[in-house]
Short mmCIF file of C-alpha atoms and ligand atoms in Angstrom, two decimals:
data_model
loop_
_atom_site.label_atom_id
_atom_site.label_comp_id
_atom_site.label_asym_id
_atom_site.label_seq_id
_atom_site.Cartn_x
_atom_site.Cartn_y
_atom_site.Cartn_z
CA UNK A 147 12.15 -11.16 -48.94
CA UNK A 148 15.64 -9.55 -49.26
CA UNK A 149 18.29 -12.31 -49.45
CA UNK A 150 20.83 -12.46 -46.75
CA UNK A 151 24.63 -12.97 -47.39
CA UNK A 152 27.33 -13.51 -44.91
CA UNK A 153 30.63 -12.18 -45.50
CA UNK A 154 33.94 -13.59 -43.90
CA UNK A 155 36.80 -11.06 -44.31
CA UNK A 156 34.37 -8.06 -44.20
CA UNK A 157 37.20 -5.71 -42.92
CA UNK A 158 39.36 -6.71 -45.84
CA UNK A 159 39.61 -5.02 -49.24
CA UNK A 160 37.15 -7.40 -51.18
CA UNK A 161 34.68 -7.61 -48.10
CA UNK A 162 34.40 -3.83 -48.41
CA UNK A 163 33.60 -3.81 -52.13
CA UNK A 164 31.17 -6.86 -51.98
CA UNK A 165 29.38 -5.36 -49.06
CA UNK A 166 28.87 -2.34 -50.98
CA UNK A 167 27.88 -4.32 -54.19
CA UNK A 168 25.43 -6.64 -52.48
CA UNK A 169 23.70 -3.88 -50.16
CA UNK A 170 22.92 -2.03 -53.39
CA UNK A 171 21.34 -5.05 -54.88
CA UNK A 172 19.04 -5.09 -51.69
CA UNK A 173 20.73 -7.91 -49.66
CA UNK A 174 20.82 -7.99 -45.79
CA UNK A 175 24.66 -8.12 -45.20
CA UNK A 176 25.99 -9.89 -42.24
CA UNK A 177 29.85 -9.79 -41.72
CA UNK A 178 32.23 -11.78 -39.54
CA UNK A 179 34.67 -9.50 -37.42
CA UNK A 180 37.42 -11.01 -35.36
CA UNK A 181 39.03 -10.02 -32.39
CA UNK A 182 38.07 -8.22 -29.04
CA UNK A 183 40.13 -5.03 -30.17
CA UNK A 184 39.48 -4.65 -33.70
CA UNK A 185 40.20 -0.97 -34.91
CA UNK A 186 38.48 -1.66 -38.12
CA UNK A 187 35.12 -2.32 -36.53
CA UNK A 188 34.73 1.49 -36.15
CA UNK A 189 35.45 1.72 -39.77
CA UNK A 190 32.76 -0.65 -40.86
CA UNK A 191 30.12 0.85 -38.57
CA UNK A 192 31.03 4.25 -39.59
CA UNK A 193 31.31 3.69 -43.49
CA UNK A 194 28.88 0.75 -44.03
CA UNK A 195 26.18 0.78 -41.09
CA UNK A 196 24.12 -1.44 -43.13
CA UNK A 197 26.35 -4.59 -42.55
CA UNK A 198 25.42 -6.47 -39.15
CA UNK A 199 28.52 -7.54 -37.44
CA UNK A 200 28.93 -11.07 -35.86
CA UNK A 201 32.00 -12.01 -33.92
CA UNK A 202 33.91 -15.00 -35.01
CA UNK A 203 37.11 -16.38 -36.16
CA UNK A 204 38.00 -18.77 -38.84
CA UNK A 205 39.85 -20.96 -36.21
CA UNK A 206 37.00 -21.16 -34.08
CA UNK A 207 34.46 -23.50 -35.31
CA UNK A 208 31.90 -22.84 -32.64
CA UNK A 209 31.89 -19.30 -33.68
CA UNK A 210 31.22 -19.98 -37.32
CA UNK A 211 28.01 -22.22 -36.27
CA UNK A 212 26.97 -19.30 -34.27
CA UNK A 213 27.31 -16.76 -37.25
CA UNK A 214 25.53 -19.34 -39.58
CA UNK A 215 22.60 -19.57 -37.09
CA UNK A 216 22.47 -15.99 -36.42
CA UNK A 217 22.59 -14.91 -40.02
CA UNK A 218 20.46 -17.74 -41.70
CA UNK A 219 22.40 -16.93 -45.17
CA UNK A 220 21.26 -17.75 -48.80
CA UNK A 221 24.88 -16.90 -49.81
CA UNK A 222 28.18 -17.18 -47.77
CA UNK A 223 31.43 -15.49 -49.17
CA UNK A 224 34.60 -16.65 -47.54
CA UNK A 225 36.79 -13.77 -48.14
CA UNK A 226 38.77 -14.22 -44.81
CA UNK A 227 42.50 -15.27 -44.85
CA UNK A 228 46.05 -14.26 -43.97
CA UNK A 229 46.43 -12.98 -47.50
CA UNK A 230 50.08 -11.75 -47.72
CA UNK A 231 52.10 -14.11 -49.57
CA UNK A 232 55.43 -12.68 -48.05
CA UNK A 233 54.21 -12.69 -44.49
CA UNK A 234 53.14 -16.56 -45.06
CA UNK A 235 56.79 -17.55 -44.98
CA UNK A 236 57.11 -15.95 -41.46
CA UNK A 237 54.01 -17.58 -39.89
CA UNK A 238 53.24 -20.77 -42.11
CA UNK A 239 51.32 -22.91 -39.49
CA UNK A 240 49.22 -19.90 -38.58
CA UNK A 241 48.66 -19.47 -42.57
CA UNK A 242 47.73 -23.44 -42.65
CA UNK A 243 45.21 -22.94 -39.80
CA UNK A 244 43.53 -19.73 -41.00
CA UNK A 245 43.83 -19.58 -45.00
CA UNK A 246 43.62 -23.50 -45.05
CA UNK A 247 41.80 -25.19 -42.21
CA UNK A 248 39.58 -22.08 -41.80
CA UNK A 249 37.57 -23.04 -44.78
CA UNK A 250 36.91 -26.45 -43.75
CA UNK A 251 35.45 -25.08 -40.37
CA UNK A 252 33.26 -22.76 -42.45
CA UNK A 253 31.85 -25.49 -44.86
CA UNK A 254 31.43 -27.88 -41.56
CA UNK A 255 29.38 -24.99 -39.94
CA UNK A 256 27.31 -24.79 -43.33
CA UNK A 257 26.91 -28.84 -43.77
CA UNK A 258 25.98 -29.16 -39.95
CA UNK A 259 23.39 -26.02 -40.08
CA UNK A 260 20.58 -28.27 -41.42
CA UNK A 261 20.18 -25.69 -44.31
CA UNK A 262 23.35 -26.67 -46.50
CA UNK A 263 20.67 -27.20 -49.52
CA UNK A 264 19.71 -23.61 -49.15
CA UNK A 265 23.08 -21.95 -48.78
CA UNK A 266 25.34 -21.12 -51.77
CA UNK A 267 29.16 -20.76 -50.98
CA UNK A 268 31.99 -19.06 -52.47
CA UNK A 269 35.54 -19.60 -51.73
CA UNK A 270 38.38 -16.98 -52.39
CA UNK A 271 40.92 -19.22 -54.28
CA UNK A 272 43.74 -17.50 -56.11
CA UNK A 273 46.12 -17.45 -59.01
CA UNK A 274 48.98 -17.84 -56.35
CA UNK A 275 48.11 -21.60 -56.68
CA UNK A 276 49.45 -21.58 -60.11
CA UNK A 277 52.88 -20.62 -59.05
CA UNK A 278 54.05 -19.22 -62.32
CA UNK A 279 56.67 -21.92 -62.46
CA UNK A 280 54.94 -24.07 -65.10
CA UNK A 281 54.16 -21.08 -67.06
CA UNK A 282 54.15 -22.35 -70.71
CA UNK A 283 50.94 -20.73 -72.14
CA UNK A 284 52.44 -17.57 -73.95
CA UNK A 285 49.56 -15.36 -74.82
CA UNK A 286 46.88 -17.80 -73.45
CA UNK A 287 47.34 -17.50 -69.67
CA UNK A 288 46.35 -19.67 -66.62
CA UNK A 289 42.52 -21.11 -67.11
CA UNK A 290 40.73 -23.22 -64.92
CA UNK A 291 42.41 -26.46 -66.30
CA UNK A 292 46.07 -25.20 -65.80
CA UNK A 293 48.52 -27.25 -63.42
CA UNK A 294 48.85 -25.85 -59.81
CA UNK A 295 52.12 -25.42 -58.53
CA UNK A 296 52.17 -22.98 -55.46
CA UNK A 297 55.29 -21.36 -54.26
CA UNK A 298 54.42 -20.14 -50.74
CA UNK A 299 52.70 -21.51 -47.44
CA UNK A 300 50.03 -19.25 -48.53
CA UNK A 301 49.60 -20.66 -51.88
CA UNK A 302 49.82 -24.15 -50.49
CA UNK A 303 47.09 -23.30 -47.87
CA UNK A 304 45.00 -21.90 -50.49
CA UNK A 305 45.36 -24.93 -52.67
CA UNK A 306 43.85 -27.17 -49.65
CA UNK A 307 40.97 -24.91 -49.40
CA UNK A 308 40.11 -24.95 -53.07
CA UNK A 309 40.07 -28.66 -52.84
CA UNK A 310 38.22 -29.13 -49.80
CA UNK A 311 35.50 -26.67 -51.17
CA UNK A 312 35.49 -29.03 -54.38
CA UNK A 313 35.25 -32.08 -52.28
CA UNK A 314 32.26 -30.71 -50.21
CA UNK A 315 30.50 -29.78 -53.44
CA UNK A 316 31.08 -33.58 -54.85
CA UNK A 317 30.58 -35.31 -51.41
CA UNK A 318 27.59 -33.48 -50.09
CA UNK A 319 26.04 -31.72 -53.15
CA UNK A 320 26.59 -28.20 -52.05
CA UNK A 321 26.38 -25.31 -54.23
CA UNK A 322 29.97 -24.30 -53.31
CA UNK A 323 31.95 -22.45 -56.11
CA UNK A 324 35.76 -21.29 -56.27
CA UNK A 325 36.58 -17.87 -57.91
CA UNK A 326 40.43 -18.25 -58.83
CA UNK A 327 41.15 -14.69 -58.72
CA UNK A 328 44.33 -12.81 -60.01
CA UNK A 329 45.68 -9.89 -58.27
CA UNK A 330 43.18 -7.08 -57.68
CA UNK A 331 43.58 -3.68 -56.22
CA UNK A 332 42.08 -0.30 -55.59
CA UNK A 333 41.65 2.32 -53.03
CA UNK A 334 41.20 -0.40 -50.12
CA UNK A 335 44.19 -2.30 -50.99
CA UNK A 336 46.34 -2.91 -47.80
CA UNK A 337 49.42 -0.86 -47.84
CA UNK A 338 51.68 -3.84 -47.45
CA UNK A 339 50.92 -4.81 -51.04
CA UNK A 340 52.98 -3.55 -53.79
CA UNK A 341 50.80 -1.75 -55.82
CA UNK A 342 49.24 0.27 -52.75
CA UNK A 343 52.83 0.53 -51.30
CA UNK A 344 53.90 2.37 -54.66
CA UNK A 345 50.87 4.51 -55.04
CA UNK A 346 51.28 5.65 -51.51
CA UNK A 347 54.70 6.39 -51.66
CA UNK A 348 54.23 8.34 -54.83
CA UNK A 349 51.69 10.40 -53.45
CA UNK A 350 54.08 11.09 -50.42
CA UNK A 351 56.83 12.16 -53.02
CA UNK A 352 55.01 14.34 -54.77
CA UNK A 353 53.69 16.01 -51.71
CA UNK A 354 57.39 16.32 -50.32
CA UNK A 355 56.52 13.95 -47.28
CA UNK A 356 58.99 11.09 -48.45
CA UNK A 357 61.87 11.03 -50.63
CA UNK A 358 62.24 7.39 -51.82
CA UNK A 359 60.59 3.71 -51.47
CA UNK A 360 62.40 0.52 -50.54
CA UNK A 361 61.13 -2.54 -52.81
CA UNK A 362 62.34 -6.11 -53.21
CA UNK A 363 61.86 -7.86 -56.77
CA UNK A 364 61.06 -5.55 -59.47
CA UNK A 365 61.01 -8.06 -62.24
CA UNK A 366 57.93 -10.02 -61.35
CA UNK A 367 54.83 -9.69 -63.53
CA UNK A 368 51.24 -9.91 -62.36
CA UNK A 369 47.97 -9.62 -63.96
CA UNK A 370 46.35 -6.70 -62.00
CA UNK A 371 42.58 -5.85 -62.18
CA UNK A 372 40.37 -3.56 -60.04
CA UNK A 373 38.74 -5.01 -56.92
CA UNK A 374 35.26 -3.50 -57.79
CA UNK A 375 35.18 -5.32 -60.94
CA UNK A 376 36.02 -8.65 -59.32
CA UNK A 377 33.38 -8.65 -56.61
CA UNK A 378 30.80 -8.51 -59.30
CA UNK A 379 32.36 -11.91 -60.65
CA UNK A 380 32.04 -13.62 -57.38
CA UNK A 381 28.32 -12.68 -57.03
CA UNK A 382 27.74 -13.74 -60.52
CA UNK A 383 29.42 -17.07 -59.73
CA UNK A 384 26.62 -17.72 -56.71
CA UNK A 385 23.76 -16.79 -59.22
CA UNK A 386 24.29 -19.76 -61.60
CA UNK A 387 22.15 -22.84 -61.19
CA UNK A 388 25.35 -24.93 -61.04
CA UNK A 389 28.38 -24.51 -58.80
CA UNK A 390 31.78 -24.23 -60.46
CA UNK A 391 35.29 -22.87 -60.70
CA UNK A 392 35.93 -19.71 -62.56
CA UNK A 393 39.15 -17.65 -63.27
CA UNK A 394 38.85 -13.81 -63.13
CA UNK A 395 41.77 -12.05 -64.56
CA UNK A 396 42.31 -9.12 -67.29
CA UNK A 397 44.39 -10.97 -69.82
CA UNK A 398 47.18 -8.64 -69.37
CA UNK A 399 50.62 -8.97 -67.30
CA UNK A 400 52.77 -6.18 -66.27
CA UNK A 401 55.91 -5.94 -64.26
CA UNK A 402 56.43 -4.06 -61.05
CA UNK A 403 58.83 -1.72 -63.07
CA UNK A 404 55.74 -0.96 -65.56
CA UNK A 405 53.67 -0.18 -62.71
CA UNK A 406 56.43 2.11 -61.28
CA UNK A 407 56.69 3.66 -64.53
CA UNK A 408 52.99 4.42 -64.73
CA UNK A 409 52.48 5.52 -60.91
CA UNK A 410 55.52 8.12 -61.32
CA UNK A 411 54.03 9.31 -64.71
CA UNK A 412 50.66 10.14 -63.01
CA UNK A 413 52.54 12.69 -60.94
CA UNK A 414 54.70 14.18 -63.82
CA UNK A 415 57.88 12.09 -62.85
CA UNK A 416 59.37 10.42 -65.99
CA UNK A 417 62.45 8.53 -64.48
CA UNK A 418 61.34 6.55 -61.14
CA UNK A 419 64.84 5.07 -60.86
CA UNK A 420 66.41 7.84 -58.50
CA UNK A 421 63.36 7.32 -56.04
CA UNK A 422 63.52 3.52 -55.89
CA UNK A 423 66.08 1.47 -53.60
CA UNK A 424 66.05 -2.15 -53.49
CA UNK A 425 65.91 -3.96 -50.07
CA UNK A 426 66.66 -7.61 -49.64
CA UNK A 427 64.09 -7.71 -46.73
CA UNK A 428 61.56 -7.63 -49.14
CA UNK A 429 62.60 -10.55 -51.26
CA UNK A 430 60.90 -13.90 -50.65
CA UNK A 431 62.32 -17.38 -50.46
CA UNK A 432 60.67 -18.36 -53.56
CA UNK A 433 58.96 -16.04 -55.96
CA UNK A 434 56.08 -16.22 -58.38
CA UNK A 435 57.89 -14.70 -61.46
CA UNK A 436 54.56 -14.22 -63.73
CA UNK A 437 50.80 -14.66 -63.41
CA UNK A 438 48.70 -14.08 -66.39
CA UNK A 439 44.83 -15.07 -66.41
CA UNK A 440 42.62 -16.42 -68.97
CA UNK A 441 39.17 -15.27 -67.86
CA UNK A 442 37.48 -16.72 -71.32
CA UNK A 443 35.03 -19.05 -69.36
CA UNK A 444 33.86 -16.09 -66.92
CA UNK A 445 33.33 -13.98 -69.62
CA UNK A 446 31.27 -16.36 -71.59
CA UNK A 447 29.61 -18.42 -68.79
CA UNK A 448 29.11 -15.46 -66.54
CA UNK A 449 28.93 -12.37 -68.69
CA UNK A 450 31.54 -10.99 -66.70
CA UNK A 451 34.05 -8.35 -68.02
CA UNK A 452 36.48 -5.84 -66.14
CA UNK A 453 36.02 -2.39 -66.73
CA UNK A 454 39.12 -0.75 -65.45
CA UNK A 455 42.39 -1.10 -67.31
CA UNK A 456 45.93 -1.10 -66.10
CA UNK A 457 46.77 2.69 -66.72
CA UNK A 458 43.34 3.31 -65.45
CA UNK A 459 43.86 1.22 -62.29
CA UNK A 460 47.06 2.93 -61.50
CA UNK A 461 45.79 6.55 -61.99
CA UNK A 462 42.79 5.73 -59.67
CA UNK A 463 45.03 4.54 -56.90
CA UNK A 464 47.73 7.36 -57.31
CA UNK A 465 44.71 10.16 -57.15
CA UNK A 466 43.24 8.51 -54.26
CA UNK A 467 46.49 8.46 -52.23
CA UNK A 468 47.11 11.96 -53.19
CA UNK A 469 43.81 12.82 -51.66
CA UNK A 470 44.27 10.86 -48.30
CA UNK A 471 47.83 12.16 -48.14
CA UNK A 472 47.05 15.69 -48.77
CA UNK A 473 44.29 15.61 -45.96
CA UNK A 474 46.68 13.83 -43.28
CA UNK A 475 49.33 15.78 -41.54
CA UNK A 476 51.71 13.16 -41.04
P1 NAP B 152 42.51 -8.49 -46.97
O1 NAP B 152 42.09 -7.28 -47.14
O2 NAP B 152 43.90 -9.15 -46.58
O3 NAP B 152 41.54 -9.05 -45.87
C1 NAP B 152 41.44 -10.34 -45.25
C2 NAP B 152 40.41 -10.56 -44.39
O4 NAP B 152 40.40 -11.76 -43.44
C3 NAP B 152 40.40 -9.33 -43.35
O5 NAP B 152 39.09 -9.07 -43.06
C4 NAP B 152 40.87 -9.86 -42.23
O6 NAP B 152 40.40 -9.70 -40.77
C5 NAP B 152 40.30 -11.37 -42.26
N1 NAP B 152 40.86 -12.41 -41.37
C6 NAP B 152 42.17 -12.86 -41.37
N2 NAP B 152 42.43 -13.59 -40.39
C7 NAP B 152 41.17 -14.29 -39.89
C8 NAP B 152 40.71 -15.00 -39.16
N3 NAP B 152 41.34 -15.98 -38.34
N4 NAP B 152 39.09 -15.27 -38.94
C9 NAP B 152 38.37 -14.26 -39.64
N5 NAP B 152 38.65 -13.32 -40.40
C10 NAP B 152 40.36 -13.32 -40.67
O7 NAP B 152 42.25 -9.64 -48.31
P2 NAP B 152 41.56 -9.43 -49.63
O8 NAP B 152 42.76 -8.46 -50.75
O9 NAP B 152 40.23 -8.64 -49.36
O10 NAP B 152 41.07 -10.78 -50.29
C11 NAP B 152 39.95 -11.22 -50.25
C12 NAP B 152 40.37 -12.87 -50.31
O11 NAP B 152 40.67 -12.96 -51.59
C13 NAP B 152 41.36 -13.48 -49.36
O12 NAP B 152 40.99 -14.79 -49.03
C14 NAP B 152 42.75 -13.49 -50.38
O13 NAP B 152 43.46 -14.57 -49.91
C15 NAP B 152 41.89 -13.81 -51.57
N6 NAP B 152 42.45 -13.48 -52.88
C16 NAP B 152 42.81 -11.97 -53.01
C17 NAP B 152 43.34 -11.44 -54.32
C18 NAP B 152 43.67 -10.06 -54.26
O14 NAP B 152 44.51 -9.72 -55.42
N7 NAP B 152 43.28 -9.17 -53.48
C19 NAP B 152 43.55 -12.10 -55.39
C20 NAP B 152 43.28 -13.85 -54.97
C21 NAP B 152 42.46 -14.19 -53.94
P3 NAP B 152 41.13 -8.60 -39.82
O15 NAP B 152 40.95 -7.23 -40.39
O16 NAP B 152 40.60 -8.45 -38.62
O17 NAP B 152 42.92 -8.72 -40.16
N1 GDD B 153 54.32 -6.79 -51.02
C1 GDD B 153 55.37 -6.50 -51.78
N2 GDD B 153 56.17 -5.62 -51.06
N3 GDD B 153 55.92 -7.10 -52.88
C2 GDD B 153 56.77 -6.66 -53.37
C3 GDD B 153 57.61 -5.77 -52.94
C4 GDD B 153 57.36 -5.13 -51.69
O1 GDD B 153 58.14 -4.27 -51.20
N4 GDD B 153 58.72 -5.40 -53.80
C5 GDD B 153 58.58 -6.14 -54.72
N5 GDD B 153 57.22 -6.97 -54.61
C6 GDD B 153 56.81 -7.95 -55.60
C7 GDD B 153 56.55 -9.41 -54.93
O2 GDD B 153 57.84 -10.04 -54.41
C8 GDD B 153 55.43 -9.93 -55.96
O3 GDD B 153 56.47 -10.83 -56.76
C9 GDD B 153 54.94 -9.08 -56.26
O4 GDD B 153 55.51 -7.64 -55.87
C10 GDD B 153 53.36 -8.77 -55.96
O5 GDD B 153 53.36 -8.91 -54.37
P1 GDD B 153 52.11 -8.50 -53.63
O6 GDD B 153 51.60 -7.34 -53.98
O7 GDD B 153 52.41 -8.78 -52.15
O8 GDD B 153 50.94 -9.52 -54.23
P2 GDD B 153 51.23 -11.09 -54.44
O9 GDD B 153 51.22 -11.23 -56.00
O10 GDD B 153 52.33 -11.81 -53.83
O11 GDD B 153 49.93 -11.78 -53.81
C11 GDD B 153 48.40 -10.93 -53.90
O12 GDD B 153 47.89 -11.69 -55.21
C12 GDD B 153 47.58 -13.09 -54.97
C13 GDD B 153 46.85 -13.30 -56.15
O13 GDD B 153 47.80 -13.87 -57.31
C14 GDD B 153 47.67 -11.29 -52.45
O14 GDD B 153 46.43 -10.37 -52.78
C15 GDD B 153 47.44 -12.52 -52.53
O15 GDD B 153 46.42 -12.57 -51.29
C16 GDD B 153 46.55 -13.06 -53.81
O16 GDD B 153 46.13 -14.44 -53.53
#
C-alpha cells in the first residue's frame, strides 16, 4: 500500500518541491491549506492535482487534529511558518503563535491521534537559529553541536519549535526529526527573499521593464543551496530507523554582492553598481552577518549531497525569471 504523507506549508517553496518528490516516490500526498480565499489553492490544484488539500491552520489545533484524522499519515512534514525574517520584526507575536507555538499544536495533534507510534514527524528548523554572532568556526561552518543565538523574532520562534520537537521525541518516544536547513532557493522562491528579488529584477532590467533594484544590507553572507536538493534530505531523515537532527547546507558562503555579480553576469552586465540603490527600509533591527553550514553528518549518515552549486543556482534562477517575465506583459 502507498505510504501517506501530510505536508503543512504545501503552497510554499519547499511544499511544492517536496510534494513533487513524494509523488514521484509513489506516496499519497495530503497538504494543509489555510484561509477561505487562498489564491494559491488554484495553483496547487492546476500544477499538482495529485495533492489532496485539507483546510487548516497551524494556530487552530482542531483543524490539525482533523487533518491527521483525514489523512492517516505515515509521515508529517511541518513546513508551514511565517518564514520571512524581516517581516517577523513587524508581527513578532503572530510569528510566535504560528512559527513557534503552531509546531506544538501539530505535535499534540499527532500525540493525541492514537497513532503517534506510527507517524514520523519532520520539523523545518533553520540556520537562523545560529544567528551568526558566535561565528568562530572559520572553514568549518555550523554543525548540529554549534551554539544557538537567534537574532530575530523568527529565529527565536524557530528555536522554541526546534526544542519542543526534541522534547516530544524524548518525552513521548516520537519519531520526530529536525532538519536545520541553511538558505535554499530556486524557481519557487518568494519574491520577498533577496535571491529571487535580485534574479527577478535582473530579468526585468535585461528585458527593459525596470531600471534599478532597491536593496538593504549587501554585506551579509549566506550559504545558499537549491531547494530541490534539500527536500530530498528531509525525506531521507524520515527514512532513518532513529530520529535525529541534521544540518543541510553547501559548505560555502557568499555575500549579497557576490550574488549580484553572478546574477548580472548571467545577462552580460559586468558592473551591477549603476543598477542597485540601497534603501534603509530593507535593513533589519538586528542582522545575521554570516551563515555557513557544515553538512558532514547528513552526508555521512543520510548519504545526502547537494547537486546544484552557487553559479548553477544563480543561473537557473535568472533564466527562470527571464522566461516568466518574457511571457508577462506587465
Ligand atoms: P514559504 O515559501 O514562506 O512557505 C511557508 C508556508 O507556510 C506557506 O505555504 C504558507 O501558506 C504556510 N503558512 C503560513 N502561515 C500558516 C498558518 N498559520 N497555518 C498554516 N500554514 C501557514 O517557506 P519555504 O521557503 O517553503 O520554507 C519551508 C519551511 O522551512 C518554513 O518553515 C521555513 O521557515 C523553513 N526554512 C526555510 C529555509 C529556506 O531557505 N527556504 C531555510 C530554513 C528553514 P500561505 O501560502 O497560505 O501563506
Ligand atoms: N529579503 C531581503 N530583501 N533581504 C535583503 C534585502 C532585501 O531587499 N537586501 C539585503 N537583504 C539581506 C538581508 O538583510 C539578509 O542578510 C540577506 O539579504 C538574506 O535575506 P533573505 O533572503 O530574506 O533570507 P534570510 O537569510 O533572512 O532568511 C531565509 O533563510 C533562513 C535560513 O537561514 C528565510 O528563508 C528563512 O525562512 C530561513 O529560515
